[in-house]
Coordinates of C-alpha atoms and ligand atoms in Angstrom, one line a residue:
M538 CA 3.4 -16.5 18.7
F539 CA 3.7 -12.4 18.4
G540 CA 2.6 -12.0 21.6
N541 CA 0.7 -8.2 21.6
I542 CA -0.1 -6.4 18.0
A543 CA -1.3 -2.8 18.2
I544 CA -2.5 -2.0 14.4
L545 CA -2.4 1.7 14.2
G546 CA -5.0 2.2 11.4
V547 CA -7.7 -0.3 11.1
G548 CA -8.6 -0.5 7.8
L549 CA -7.9 -2.2 4.8
I550 CA -4.4 -3.4 5.3
G551 CA -4.3 -3.1 9.3
G552 CA -7.8 -5.0 9.2
S553 CA -7.1 -7.9 6.8
L554 CA -3.3 -8.5 8.4
A555 CA -5.4 -8.3 12.0
R556 CA -7.5 -11.1 10.9
A557 CA -4.9 -13.0 9.1
L558 CA -2.6 -13.1 12.5
R559 CA -5.8 -14.0 14.5
R560 CA -6.9 -16.5 12.1
A561 CA -3.9 -18.4 12.7
G562 CA -3.8 -17.7 16.2
A563 CA -0.5 -15.9 16.0
C564 CA -0.8 -13.4 18.8
R565 CA -2.3 -13.0 22.6
R566 CA -4.2 -9.7 21.8
I567 CA -4.6 -7.0 19.1
M568 CA -5.3 -3.4 19.9
G569 CA -6.5 -0.7 17.5
Y570 CA -6.0 2.6 16.9
G571 CA -7.7 5.0 14.6
R572 CA -9.8 8.4 14.5
H573 CA -12.8 7.0 14.6
E574 CA -14.8 5.4 17.8
T575 CA -17.3 4.2 15.4
E576 CA -15.1 2.3 13.0
L577 CA -13.1 0.8 16.0
K578 CA -16.0 0.0 18.0
K579 CA -17.0 -1.9 14.5
A580 CA -13.8 -3.7 14.2
V581 CA -14.2 -5.0 17.5
S582 CA -17.6 -6.2 16.9
L583 CA -16.4 -7.6 13.7
G584 CA -13.9 -9.4 15.6
V585 CA -10.6 -7.8 13.9
I586 CA -9.7 -6.6 17.1
D587 CA -10.1 -7.6 20.8
D588 CA -9.8 -3.7 22.0
Y589 CA -9.1 0.0 20.6
A590 CA -7.5 3.3 22.1
L591 CA -8.1 6.7 21.1
D592 CA -4.9 7.4 22.1
P593 CA -2.4 5.9 19.9
A594 CA 0.6 6.6 22.7
H595 CA -1.9 4.3 24.7
A596 CA -2.5 2.0 22.0
V597 CA 1.2 1.2 21.4
A598 CA 1.9 1.2 25.7
R599 CA 2.1 -2.8 25.9
A600 CA 2.5 -4.1 22.3
D601 CA 5.4 -6.8 21.0
I602 CA 4.6 -5.2 18.0
V603 CA 3.6 -1.9 16.6
V604 CA 1.8 -2.0 12.8
L605 CA 1.7 1.7 11.3
A606 CA -1.2 1.0 8.7
V607 CA -2.8 4.8 8.1
P608 CA -2.1 6.6 5.2
L609 CA 1.7 8.0 4.2
G610 CA 1.1 11.0 5.4
A611 CA -0.5 10.4 8.9
M612 CA 2.9 8.4 9.4
K613 CA 5.3 11.1 10.9
P614 CA 3.0 12.2 13.4
L615 CA 1.5 9.1 14.2
M616 CA 5.5 8.0 15.2
A617 CA 6.1 11.6 17.3
A618 CA 2.9 10.4 19.4
I619 CA 4.0 7.1 20.1
G620 CA 7.6 7.5 20.5
S621 CA 8.0 8.5 24.7
A622 CA 5.4 5.5 25.0
L623 CA 6.7 2.1 23.1
P624 CA 8.4 -0.4 25.2
P625 CA 11.7 -0.9 24.7
H626 CA 11.4 -4.5 23.6
A627 CA 9.0 -3.7 20.8
I628 CA 9.4 -4.3 16.9
L629 CA 7.6 -1.0 15.0
T630 CA 7.0 -1.9 11.3
D631 CA 4.9 -0.3 8.6
V632 CA 2.7 -1.2 5.7
G633 CA 3.2 2.5 3.0
S634 CA 3.2 2.4 0.1
A635 CA 6.2 3.8 -0.4
K636 CA 9.3 3.0 1.7
S637 CA 11.9 6.1 1.4
S638 CA 9.5 8.2 2.8
V639 CA 8.8 6.1 6.1
I640 CA 12.6 5.7 6.9
A641 CA 12.6 9.7 6.2
D642 CA 9.7 10.2 8.4
A643 CA 10.9 7.6 11.1
T644 CA 14.7 9.5 11.2
A645 CA 12.4 12.8 11.9
A646 CA 10.0 11.5 14.3
F647 CA 12.6 9.3 16.5
G648 CA 16.0 11.2 15.7
L649 CA 17.1 8.5 13.9
M650 CA 15.9 5.0 12.4
P651 CA 15.5 2.8 15.3
E652 CA 17.2 -0.3 15.1
R653 CA 14.1 -2.2 15.9
F654 CA 11.7 -0.6 12.7
V655 CA 11.2 -2.8 9.9
P656 CA 9.5 -1.1 6.8
A657 CA 7.7 -3.3 4.9
H658 CA 5.2 -3.3 2.0
P659 CA 2.3 -5.6 1.5
I660 CA 1.8 -5.8 -2.4
A661 CA -2.0 -6.2 -1.9
G662 CA -4.7 -4.2 -1.6
T663 CA -8.4 -3.8 -3.9
E664 CA -10.1 -0.3 -4.4
Q665 CA -12.1 -0.5 -1.0
S666 CA -10.8 1.5 2.1
G667 CA -12.0 0.5 5.7
V668 CA -12.4 -2.2 8.2
D669 CA -15.4 -3.2 6.5
A670 CA -13.4 -4.2 3.1
S671 CA -10.8 -5.9 5.2
F672 CA -10.3 -10.3 4.9
A673 CA -8.1 -12.5 6.2
E674 CA -7.0 -14.1 2.8
L675 CA -6.0 -10.9 1.4
F676 CA -2.4 -11.3 1.7
E677 CA -2.2 -15.2 0.5
G678 CA 0.3 -15.7 -2.2
R679 CA 0.8 -12.1 -2.6
R680 CA 4.4 -10.4 -1.9
V681 CA 5.4 -8.5 0.9
I682 CA 8.8 -6.8 0.5
L683 CA 10.7 -5.7 3.4
T684 CA 13.4 -2.9 3.2
P685 CA 15.3 -2.9 6.2
L686 CA 18.5 -0.6 6.8
E687 CA 22.1 -2.1 7.0
H688 CA 21.8 -1.2 11.0
T689 CA 18.6 -3.1 11.3
D690 CA 18.1 -5.6 14.4
R691 CA 18.5 -9.2 12.0
A692 CA 16.1 -10.5 15.1
A693 CA 13.7 -7.8 14.4
V694 CA 13.2 -8.1 10.3
E695 CA 13.0 -11.9 10.4
K696 CA 10.3 -11.5 13.1
I697 CA 8.4 -9.2 10.9
R698 CA 8.9 -11.8 7.9
A699 CA 7.5 -14.5 10.0
M700 CA 4.7 -12.6 10.6
W701 CA 4.2 -12.0 7.1
R702 CA 4.4 -15.7 6.2
V703 CA 1.8 -16.3 8.5
A704 CA -0.4 -14.2 6.8
G705 CA 0.4 -16.3 3.7
A706 CA 2.6 -14.2 1.9
V707 CA 5.8 -14.4 0.2
V708 CA 8.3 -12.0 1.7
E709 CA 11.6 -10.3 0.2
E710 CA 14.1 -8.1 1.0
M711 CA 15.5 -5.2 -1.1
D712 CA 16.5 -1.4 -1.1
A713 CA 14.0 0.9 -0.4
L714 CA 14.9 3.3 -3.4
H715 CA 14.9 0.4 -5.5
H716 CA 11.4 -0.7 -4.1
D717 CA 10.1 2.7 -5.1
R718 CA 11.4 2.8 -8.3
M719 CA 9.5 -0.8 -9.4
L720 CA 6.3 0.2 -7.4
A721 CA 6.5 4.0 -9.1
A722 CA 6.5 2.1 -12.6
T723 CA 4.1 -1.2 -11.4
S724 CA 1.3 -0.1 -8.7
H725 CA 1.8 4.2 -8.6
L726 CA 1.9 4.7 -12.3
P727 CA -1.5 2.9 -13.1
H728 CA -3.1 4.6 -10.2
V729 CA -1.9 7.9 -12.4
V730 CA -3.6 6.5 -15.2
A731 CA -7.3 5.1 -14.2
Y732 CA -8.0 8.2 -12.7
S733 CA -6.7 9.8 -15.6
V734 CA -8.7 7.9 -18.5
V735 CA -11.7 8.5 -16.1
N736 CA -11.1 12.3 -16.2
A737 CA -10.4 12.1 -19.5
A738 CA -13.9 10.9 -21.0
L739 CA -15.6 13.3 -18.3
Q740 CA -13.8 16.3 -20.5
L741 CA -14.9 14.4 -23.6
D742 CA -18.3 14.3 -22.2
P743 CA -19.1 16.5 -19.2
T744 CA -22.6 14.9 -18.2
S745 CA -20.5 11.9 -17.8
A746 CA -23.6 10.5 -19.8
V747 CA -20.9 8.4 -21.9
L748 CA -20.2 5.9 -18.8
R749 CA -23.1 3.9 -19.5
Y750 CA -21.2 3.1 -22.6
A751 CA -18.5 1.6 -20.3
G752 CA -17.5 -2.0 -21.0
T753 CA -15.3 -4.6 -19.6
S754 CA -12.1 -2.2 -21.4
F755 CA -13.2 0.9 -19.6
R756 CA -14.2 -1.3 -16.6
D757 CA -11.1 -3.2 -16.1
V758 CA -8.4 -0.1 -16.8
T759 CA -10.4 2.0 -14.5
R760 CA -11.2 -0.2 -11.3
V761 CA -8.8 1.5 -9.3
A762 CA -10.0 4.9 -9.5
S763 CA -12.1 4.1 -6.8
S764 CA -9.9 4.3 -4.7
D765 CA -9.4 6.6 -1.9
P766 CA -8.0 10.1 -3.1
V767 CA -6.1 11.2 0.0
M768 CA -4.1 7.6 0.0
W769 CA -3.2 8.4 -3.2
R770 CA -2.3 11.8 -3.1
D771 CA -0.2 10.6 -0.1
I772 CA 1.6 8.2 -2.2
W773 CA 2.2 9.8 -5.3
L774 CA 3.8 12.8 -2.9
A775 CA 5.7 10.4 -0.9
N776 CA 7.2 8.5 -4.2
K777 CA 7.3 11.6 -6.0
D778 CA 10.8 11.7 -8.1
A779 CA 10.1 8.6 -9.0
V780 CA 6.2 8.6 -9.9
L781 CA 7.9 11.6 -12.3
D782 CA 9.4 9.7 -14.0
S783 CA 7.2 6.9 -14.4
V784 CA 4.7 9.7 -15.6
Q785 CA 6.9 10.8 -18.1
A786 CA 7.6 6.9 -19.7
F787 CA 4.4 6.9 -20.1
Q788 CA 3.9 10.6 -21.8
T789 CA 6.8 9.7 -24.2
Q790 CA 4.7 5.8 -24.9
L791 CA 1.4 7.9 -25.3
Q792 CA 3.4 10.6 -27.7
A793 CA 4.3 7.6 -29.6
L794 CA 1.1 6.0 -30.1
Q795 CA -0.5 9.0 -30.9
H796 CA 2.4 10.0 -33.6
A797 CA 1.7 6.7 -35.4
I798 CA -2.0 7.0 -35.6
E799 CA -1.5 10.4 -36.7
Q800 CA 0.8 9.3 -39.2
D801 CA -1.8 6.6 -40.1
D802 CA 1.8 4.6 -39.4
G803 CA 0.0 0.9 -38.9
T804 CA 3.1 -1.2 -39.0
A805 CA 4.6 1.4 -36.2
I806 CA 0.9 0.7 -34.2
V807 CA 1.7 -3.3 -34.3
A808 CA 5.0 -3.1 -33.5
I809 CA 4.2 -1.0 -30.5
L810 CA 1.6 -3.1 -29.2
S811 CA 3.3 -6.2 -29.6
R812 CA 6.0 -5.5 -27.8
A813 CA 3.4 -4.7 -25.0
K814 CA 1.4 -8.1 -25.5
A815 CA 4.1 -10.3 -25.0
A816 CA 5.2 -8.7 -22.1
R817 CA 1.8 -8.4 -21.0
D818 CA 1.0 -12.0 -22.0
R819 CA 4.0 -13.2 -20.0
L820 CA 2.5 -11.8 -17.3
A821 CA -0.6 -13.4 -16.9
H822 CA 1.3 -17.2 -17.8
E823 CA 3.2 -16.4 -14.1
A824 CA 0.0 -15.1 -13.0
Ligands
NAP326 P1 -7.8 2.7 4.6 O1 -8.6 1.6 4.5 O2 -8.0 3.5 4.7 O3 -7.0 2.6 6.0 C1 -6.6 3.2 6.8 C2 -6.7 3.5 7.8 O4 -5.9 4.5 8.9 C3 -8.0 3.6 8.9 O5 -8.3 2.5 9.9 C4 -7.9 5.2 8.9 O6 -9.2 4.9 10.3 C5 -7.0 5.7 9.7 N1 -6.3 7.1 9.2 C6 -6.4 7.4 8.5 N2 -6.2 8.5 8.0 C7 -5.1 8.8 9.3 C8 -4.4 9.6 10.5 N3 -4.5 11.2 9.6 N4 -4.0 9.6 11.2 C9 -4.4 8.2 11.9 N5 -4.9 7.8 11.6 C10 -5.6 7.3 10.3 O7 -5.9 1.8 3.8 P2 -5.4 1.3 3.8 O8 -5.9 0.8 2.3 O9 -5.7 0.2 5.1 O10 -3.9 1.5 3.4 C11 -3.2 2.2 4.4 C12 -1.6 2.1 4.3 O11 -1.5 0.6 3.1 C13 -1.5 3.1 3.3 O12 -0.4 3.6 4.1 C14 -0.7 2.4 2.1 O13 -0.3 3.4 1.3 C15 -1.0 1.2 2.4 N6 -1.1 0.4 1.3 C16 -2.7 0.3 0.6 C17 -2.7 -0.9 0.0 C18 -4.1 -0.8 -0.7 O14 -4.0 -1.1 -2.0 N7 -4.8 0.0 -0.1 C19 -1.6 -1.6 -0.4 C20 -0.7 -1.8 -0.2 C21 0.0 -0.9 1.5 P3 -9.7 6.5 11.0 O15 -9.8 7.7 9.6 O16 -10.5 6.4 12.0 O17 -8.7 7.6 11.1

């Protein structure tokens, strides 16, 4: 259905997509690329990919679809490395968590945003990394957002939409800037908060003995602080303006709560929490 696929970055997301497409019998051959041969050999032995190359240009040479699934900071050099090796008919796509930066990187690496490059972001993941953590069901029932530009080839967009549907996802399209603002609030900010809650506990007790008493609430709020720091550094820097706006909004909310507690203003506390609870309850019912 999708021919030869090259997955550049056979980690959690790239590996899970490869598994989903293979499970559906939707591709001929999957070629992987990464920097560490041991990981790529493991991906072959797990049946995630058929073969691998340590040179990204070699990995894409016969591809019908190329999926960039590396951290955002690695996208531009990787695009530059494959540019001259891409078959003319190949469709390029990515899975990066911020979209404007990927479009800017592609424009810089290729000299213009290629018509057959379909920027994409699967809103699915875990706090784990690497091919060991990948699983075919990761995208089932989850949203994938495509952010094509006006001149993006519609046939390429429909092909990538079909690829994600085969992986079980619900596919939407939107403007890249809108995507980046929404995901800053709903994904990038929660990660800022999770890492900061852990560090706040360590600030209060540098011996970290306090973590022995971490209950369900601490574990729920901080689960994603086990995510890869390099990946999150790249996401925050790639989506800097929107992330900083979200952090500012969070600080405003924190200060309002801090002020209400300082003032023993129980009415204000209940009003603030009730507003959040109503929205969070709706989310739970929608899930
Ligand atoms: P991951 O499990 O760490 O996989 C990243 C892969 O990229 C690995 O195979 C790694 O292999 C390779 N890689 C890392 N740095 C590289 C570099 N500098 N040059 C070339 N290859 C490199 O990460 P992931 O969670 O799959 O994330 C991949 C992408 O998906 C990121 O852009 C992220 O924003 C996006 N995303 C993540 C999630 C999530 O929840 N995790 C959700 C949606 C989207 P080697 O180290 O062997 O090179």
